[in-house]
Coordinates of C-alpha atoms and ligand atoms in Angstrom, one line a residue:
X1 CA 175.2 68.2 97.3
X2 CA 175.8 71.3 94.5
X3 CA 178.9 73.5 95.2
X4 CA 178.2 77.1 94.7
X5 CA 181.2 79.7 94.9
X6 CA 179.6 83.3 95.9
X7 CA 182.1 85.7 94.0
X8 CA 182.0 89.2 96.3
X9 CA 181.5 89.8 99.7
X10 CA 179.8 93.1 99.7
X11 CA 176.2 93.7 101.0
X12 CA 174.7 91.1 98.6
X13 CA 177.4 88.7 98.8
X14 CA 177.2 88.6 102.3
X15 CA 173.5 88.0 102.5
X16 CA 174.1 85.1 100.3
X17 CA 176.3 83.2 101.6
X18 CA 174.5 83.2 105.4
X19 CA 171.6 82.4 104.0
X20 CA 172.9 79.3 101.5
X21 CA 175.6 78.2 104.1
X22 CA 171.5 77.3 105.8
X23 CA 170.7 74.9 103.5
X24 CA 171.7 71.2 104.1
X25 CA 171.9 70.5 100.3
X26 CA 174.1 72.7 99.3
X27 CA 177.9 72.8 99.9
X28 CA 179.3 76.7 100.2
X29 CA 182.8 76.5 99.1
X30 CA 183.5 79.7 100.1
X31 CA 183.5 83.1 99.4
X32 CA 185.7 85.8 97.4
X33 CA 187.5 88.6 99.2
X34 CA 189.6 91.1 97.1
X35 CA 190.3 93.6 99.5
X36 CA 192.0 92.4 102.8
X37 CA 189.6 94.2 104.8
X38 CA 187.7 94.4 108.3
X39 CA 184.9 91.7 105.8
X40 CA 187.6 89.4 106.0
X41 CA 187.3 88.8 109.7
X42 CA 183.7 88.5 109.8
X43 CA 183.6 86.1 106.8
X44 CA 186.2 84.0 108.7
X45 CA 184.2 84.6 111.6
X46 CA 181.4 83.0 110.1
X47 CA 183.3 79.9 109.1
X48 CA 183.7 80.6 105.3
X49 CA 186.5 79.8 103.1
X50 CA 188.0 82.8 101.4
X51 CA 189.4 82.7 98.0
X52 CA 191.1 85.5 97.0
X53 CA 193.3 86.8 93.8
X54 CA 196.2 85.3 93.0
X55 CA 198.5 88.2 93.4
X56 CA 197.0 88.7 96.7
X57 CA 197.6 85.9 98.6
X58 CA 200.8 87.2 100.1
X59 CA 198.8 90.6 101.3
X60 CA 195.9 88.7 102.7
X61 CA 198.2 85.9 104.9
X62 CA 200.4 88.7 106.0
X63 CA 197.3 90.2 107.6
X64 CA 197.2 87.0 109.2
X65 CA 193.8 86.4 106.8
X66 CA 194.2 82.6 105.8
X67 CA 193.1 82.3 102.5
X68 CA 192.0 78.6 101.2
X69 CA 192.7 79.4 97.6
X70 CA 192.8 81.8 94.4
X71 CA 189.2 82.7 92.9
X72 CA 190.4 80.8 89.8
X73 CA 190.9 77.3 91.9
X74 CA 187.0 78.6 93.4
X75 CA 185.1 78.6 90.2
X76 CA 187.1 75.4 89.1
X77 CA 186.2 73.8 91.9
X78 CA 182.5 74.7 92.1
X79 CA 179.1 73.8 90.2
X80 CA 177.8 76.9 90.1
X81 CA 178.8 81.0 90.8
X82 CA 176.7 83.2 92.6
X83 CA 178.4 86.7 91.1
X84 CA 178.0 89.1 93.5
X85 CA 180.5 91.6 91.8
X86 CA 179.7 95.4 92.5
X87 CA 178.0 96.8 89.5
X88 CA 179.3 95.8 85.8
X89 CA 182.1 93.6 87.7
X90 CA 180.3 90.8 86.4
X91 CA 180.7 90.6 82.8
X92 CA 184.9 90.8 83.2
X93 CA 184.9 87.6 85.3
X94 CA 183.0 86.1 82.8
X95 CA 184.9 87.0 80.0
X96 CA 187.8 85.8 82.2
X97 CA 187.1 83.0 84.7
X98 CA 183.3 81.5 83.7
X99 CA 183.7 81.2 79.7
X100 CA 186.8 79.5 79.5
X101 CA 185.1 76.8 81.1
X102 CA 181.6 77.1 80.5
X103 CA 181.0 76.9 84.2
X104 CA 177.4 78.1 85.5
X105 CA 176.6 81.3 86.8
X106 CA 174.3 83.9 88.4
X107 CA 174.9 87.3 88.0
X108 CA 173.1 90.6 90.0
X109 CA 171.2 93.4 88.4
X110 CA 174.0 95.9 88.0
X111 CA 174.9 93.6 85.3
X112 CA 173.9 94.6 81.6
X113 CA 171.3 92.5 79.8
X114 CA 172.2 94.1 76.1
X115 CA 174.7 95.3 74.4
X116 CA 178.6 94.8 74.0
X117 CA 178.8 94.4 78.1
X118 CA 175.7 91.9 78.2
X119 CA 176.1 89.0 80.1
X120 CA 173.1 87.1 79.6
X121 CA 170.2 87.0 77.7
X122 CA 167.4 86.4 80.9
X123 CA 166.9 88.4 83.4
X124 CA 164.4 86.1 85.9
X125 CA 162.2 87.1 88.3
X126 CA 160.6 83.7 90.0
X127 CA 156.7 85.4 90.0
X128 CA 156.6 85.2 86.0
X129 CA 159.7 82.9 84.5
X130 CA 161.0 80.7 86.8
X131 CA 161.0 78.0 84.5
X132 CA 162.6 79.1 82.1
X133 CA 166.1 79.7 84.0
X134 CA 166.7 75.8 84.3
X135 CA 168.0 74.9 81.0
X136 CA 170.4 78.5 81.1
X137 CA 173.9 78.6 81.9
X138 CA 173.9 82.2 82.3
X139 CA 171.2 84.4 83.9
X140 CA 170.9 87.4 85.6
X141 CA 168.8 87.9 88.7
X142 CA 166.5 91.6 88.5
X143 CA 167.7 94.2 91.0
X144 CA 165.2 95.0 94.2
X145 CA 163.7 97.7 92.4
X146 CA 163.1 95.3 89.2
X147 CA 162.2 91.7 91.4
X148 CA 159.6 94.3 93.1
X149 CA 158.1 95.5 90.2
X150 CA 157.8 92.0 88.8
X151 CA 156.0 91.2 91.5
X152 CA 153.3 93.1 91.7
X153 CA 152.3 93.9 87.9
X154 CA 152.3 90.2 87.0
X155 CA 149.7 89.9 89.7
X156 CA 148.0 92.4 88.8
X157 CA 148.0 91.1 84.7
X158 CA 146.7 88.6 85.2
X159 CA 143.8 89.6 87.4
X160 CA 142.9 92.5 84.8
X161 CA 144.5 91.6 82.0
X162 CA 143.5 93.6 78.6
X163 CA 141.4 95.8 81.3
X164 CA 145.0 97.9 82.5
X165 CA 145.8 100.0 79.8
X166 CA 149.2 101.7 81.3
X167 CA 151.7 101.4 84.3
X168 CA 153.6 104.6 86.1
X169 CA 156.1 103.9 88.6
X170 CA 157.6 107.1 90.1
X171 CA 160.8 105.1 91.7
X172 CA 161.9 106.8 95.0
X173 CA 165.7 105.1 96.0
X174 CA 167.9 105.4 98.4
X175 CA 170.7 106.7 98.5
X176 CA 173.6 103.9 100.2
X177 CA 172.6 100.9 102.2
X178 CA 172.9 100.7 105.7
X179 CA 176.2 99.3 105.8
X180 CA 177.8 101.4 103.0
X181 CA 180.2 103.6 104.3
X182 CA 179.7 106.3 102.0
X183 CA 177.4 109.6 102.7
X184 CA 174.5 110.1 101.8
X185 CA 174.4 113.6 99.7
X186 CA 171.8 116.0 100.8
X187 CA 170.0 116.3 97.0
X188 CA 167.1 114.8 95.0
X189 CA 168.7 113.4 92.2
X190 CA 167.3 112.1 89.1
X191 CA 167.9 109.6 86.5
X192 CA 168.1 110.5 82.8
X193 CA 168.1 107.1 81.6
X194 CA 166.5 104.3 84.6
X195 CA 167.3 100.8 83.0
X196 CA 164.2 99.2 85.6
X197 CA 162.0 100.1 82.5
X198 CA 163.1 98.0 79.8
X199 CA 164.1 95.0 82.2
X200 CA 161.0 94.6 83.5
X201 CA 159.5 94.1 80.2
X202 CA 162.7 91.8 79.2
X203 CA 160.2 88.9 81.5
X204 CA 156.8 90.7 81.3
X205 CA 156.8 92.1 77.5
X206 CA 153.3 93.1 77.4
X207 CA 153.1 95.7 80.1
X208 CA 152.7 99.2 79.5
X209 CA 155.2 100.5 81.6
X210 CA 156.6 104.1 82.7
X211 CA 159.5 104.2 85.4
X212 CA 161.1 107.7 86.2
X213 CA 163.7 107.3 89.0
X214 CA 164.9 109.3 91.8
X215 CA 167.3 108.8 94.5
X216 CA 166.4 111.0 97.8
X217 CA 169.1 111.5 101.0
X218 CA 167.8 107.7 102.9
X219 CA 169.4 104.1 103.9
X220 CA 166.0 102.8 104.6
X221 CA 164.8 100.8 101.4
X222 CA 163.1 102.7 98.0
X223 CA 159.3 103.5 97.8
X224 CA 157.7 102.7 94.1
X225 CA 154.6 104.9 93.5
X226 CA 152.6 102.8 91.3
X227 CA 149.8 104.1 89.0
X228 CA 147.7 101.4 87.0
X229 CA 145.6 102.9 84.6
X230 CA 142.2 101.1 83.3
X231 CA 140.2 101.3 80.1
X232 CA 137.1 102.3 81.9
X233 CA 136.1 102.4 85.8
X234 CA 139.2 101.3 87.9
X235 CA 138.0 98.0 89.9
X236 CA 137.6 98.6 94.2
X237 CA 140.2 99.0 96.7
X238 CA 139.4 95.4 98.0
X239 CA 139.7 93.9 95.0
X240 CA 143.2 95.5 94.4
X241 CA 144.5 94.3 98.2
X242 CA 143.0 91.0 97.4
X243 CA 145.3 90.1 94.2
X244 CA 148.1 90.4 96.3
X245 CA 146.5 88.7 99.7
X246 CA 148.6 85.4 98.6
X247 CA 151.0 86.2 96.6
X248 CA 154.3 85.0 97.7
X249 CA 156.8 87.7 99.2
X250 CA 153.8 90.3 99.7
X251 CA 153.2 91.6 102.8
X252 CA 150.0 94.0 103.5
X253 CA 150.8 96.7 106.4
X254 CA 148.4 99.6 107.2
X255 CA 149.9 101.4 109.7
X256 CA 153.5 102.0 108.7
X257 CA 154.4 105.0 108.9
X258 CA 157.6 105.5 106.5
X259 CA 160.6 102.8 104.9
X260 CA 162.8 103.4 108.1
X261 CA 159.9 102.3 110.6
X262 CA 159.7 98.9 108.5
X263 CA 163.4 98.1 108.4
X264 CA 163.5 99.1 112.2
X265 CA 160.9 96.6 112.7
X266 CA 163.0 93.9 111.1
X267 CA 166.0 94.4 113.0
X268 CA 163.7 94.4 116.3
X269 CA 162.5 91.3 115.1
X270 CA 165.8 89.7 114.3
X271 CA 164.9 89.2 110.9
X272 CA 168.4 87.9 109.7
X273 CA 170.9 91.3 108.4
X274 CA 167.6 93.3 109.2
X275 CA 165.7 92.3 106.2
X276 CA 161.9 91.2 105.6
X277 CA 163.0 90.1 102.1
X278 CA 159.5 91.3 100.6
X279 CA 157.6 94.4 99.2
X280 CA 155.6 95.3 101.5
X281 CA 152.0 97.3 100.0
X282 CA 151.0 100.2 101.9
X283 CA 147.4 99.3 102.2
X284 CA 145.7 103.4 103.8
X285 CA 147.6 105.1 101.1
X286 CA 146.3 102.5 98.1
X287 CA 144.2 105.1 96.0
X288 CA 141.2 104.4 93.6
X289 CA 140.4 107.3 91.5
X290 CA 138.4 107.4 88.6
X291 CA 140.6 104.7 86.0
X292 CA 143.8 104.9 88.2
X293 CA 144.3 102.5 90.9
X294 CA 147.9 104.1 93.2
X295 CA 149.6 101.6 94.7
X296 CA 152.9 102.8 97.0
X297 CA 155.0 99.8 98.3
X298 CA 158.3 100.2 99.7
X299 CA 161.0 97.7 98.4
X300 CA 163.5 96.2 100.8
X301 CA 166.4 96.7 98.7
X302 CA 169.5 94.4 100.4
X303 CA 167.6 91.9 101.3
X304 CA 164.3 91.4 98.2
X305 CA 166.9 89.4 96.0
X306 CA 168.3 87.4 98.5
X307 CA 165.2 84.5 98.2
X308 CA 164.9 85.6 94.5
X309 CA 169.1 84.2 94.1
X310 CA 168.3 81.2 96.5
X311 CA 165.2 80.2 93.3
X312 CA 167.2 80.9 90.4
X313 CA 169.2 78.4 92.2
X314 CA 166.8 76.0 92.0
X315 CA 166.1 76.5 89.1
X316 CA 169.6 76.4 87.5
X317 CA 171.5 73.9 89.7
X318 CA 168.6 71.4 90.8
X319 CA 165.8 71.9 87.9
X320 CA 163.2 71.8 91.1
X321 CA 159.3 72.5 90.3
X322 CA 158.6 76.3 91.5
X323 CA 156.2 74.6 93.8
X324 CA 158.7 72.7 95.3
X325 CA 161.1 75.9 95.3
X326 CA 159.1 77.9 97.1
X327 CA 158.6 76.2 99.5
X328 CA 162.0 75.1 100.5
X329 CA 162.3 79.2 100.1
X330 CA 159.7 79.9 102.7
X331 CA 161.3 77.5 104.7
X332 CA 164.7 78.8 105.1
X333 CA 163.7 82.5 105.2
X334 CA 160.4 82.4 106.7
X335 CA 158.6 84.4 104.4
X336 CA 155.1 83.2 105.6
X337 CA 156.0 83.9 109.1
X338 CA 157.7 86.8 108.6
X339 CA 154.8 88.1 106.5
X340 CA 152.6 87.4 108.9
X341 CA 154.4 88.9 111.4
X342 CA 154.5 92.1 109.6
X343 CA 151.2 92.5 108.8
X344 CA 150.4 91.9 112.8
X345 CA 152.8 94.0 113.7
X346 CA 151.6 96.7 111.2
X347 CA 147.8 96.5 111.0
Ligands
NAP1 N1 173.0 96.7 97.6 C1 171.4 96.5 96.8 O1 170.7 97.0 97.9 C2 171.3 95.7 95.7 C3 170.4 95.6 95.4 C4 170.1 94.5 94.8 C5 171.0 94.3 93.7 N2 172.4 94.3 93.9 C6 173.5 94.1 93.0 O2 174.3 93.4 93.3 C7 175.8 93.9 92.7 C8 176.3 93.9 94.2 O3 175.9 95.0 95.4 P1 176.5 94.8 96.7 O4 175.4 96.2 97.0 O5 176.6 93.9 97.2 O6 177.9 96.3 96.2 P2 179.2 95.7 97.1 O7 178.7 96.2 99.0 O8 179.7 97.6 96.8 O9 179.8 95.0 97.1 C9 180.6 94.8 95.6 C10 181.7 93.7 96.3 O10 182.3 93.4 95.1 C11 183.5 92.8 95.8 N3 185.0 92.7 93.9 C12 185.6 93.3 94.0 N4 185.9 92.7 92.6 C13 185.2 92.0 92.4 C14 185.4 91.1 91.2 N5 186.5 91.2 90.2 N6 184.3 90.2 91.3 C15 183.8 90.0 92.4 N7 183.5 90.5 93.2 C16 184.4 91.7 93.4 C17 184.2 93.8 96.4 O11 185.2 92.5 97.6 P3 186.0 93.5 98.8 O12 185.2 94.2 99.7 O13 187.1 92.3 98.9 O14 187.3 94.6 97.6 C18 182.5 94.2 97.6 O15 183.0 93.1 98.4 C19 175.1 94.3 92.1 O16 175.0 94.3 90.8 C20 173.9 95.6 92.5 O17 173.8 96.1 91.8 C21 172.2 95.3 94.8

């Protein structure tokens, strides 16, 4: 059994923990907590063993949150770490904890791919480079937006290739996640230097892609407005939709009014953590105008990367073929079932 340690128990870490604990071939040795707060109680209630920084053992114990060991011990005890630290925290973890004992690790999309704070030399996107991750010690799982863009762009390149001259994406990002305590600011904010464009080009270098990112006062998913420019006349709307019909992790919806309705439907349907774990193409607003196709799709910010991390784990730790890994992922996350249900609900 592969021993996994999840270093971080925030929005991403807690979802990873509940998904991975459902896999009988993996032993989740535990999760890390750095703050002795209410989330610690939740983790213990879910039967997760807790590892904490050495200097905080007393603080946790005083609050009756009994840790099973230190973070250093967890890294020693596991075969692979999934680092789910808040943005940028993975770099120090790598230097301090993983590098000294050469412990393999998966990092999240808030970490750097280039420069002096770089944690790995590849970004994983299961649709594009699953196999390439299998012999790596460190890999970044692309962020939710980067994962979503890869999932849409790659089938288009495979389907229409040289006919496409350019991709432009307006990324409309949520301000905070539902579970975040931080206030949502009443403002539309822009990003002078969005990382998403370079991140996607890391695994699809041929994509002539330009990304603009805006943050809006919402907690309910992201919306991407992707415009695809063709050399001559663009393909029909039907042929664009057909390109995505059988894709893993893409639902084609026809009557959702907005991102909140999709999120609330996922909660109402009892999907784990209220996540759909996928992107949703909003078919009724897909437009073909002369040489341009416009595809608006929503991207489940918290759920999207959880099956992606799981697939990456299959590549790095179990060396499964992509076909086997997708089948396992589908069985654990019920992706086909969720896709079918959402498509029926919003048909
Ligand atoms: N939220 C999303 O929708 C989303 C989507 C895709 C990717 N990501 C990426 O996933 C990563 C985590 O995001 P998040 O939203 O889960 O953040 P988060 O909710 O702010 O959680 C971050 C966690 O980091 C823990 N932490 C503190 N110091 C740490 C350390 N040295 N090492 C490891 N963990 C530490 C905190 O633990 P305590 O609470 O115990 O202090 C906290 O639980 C980021 O790289 C982010 O960019 C996030």
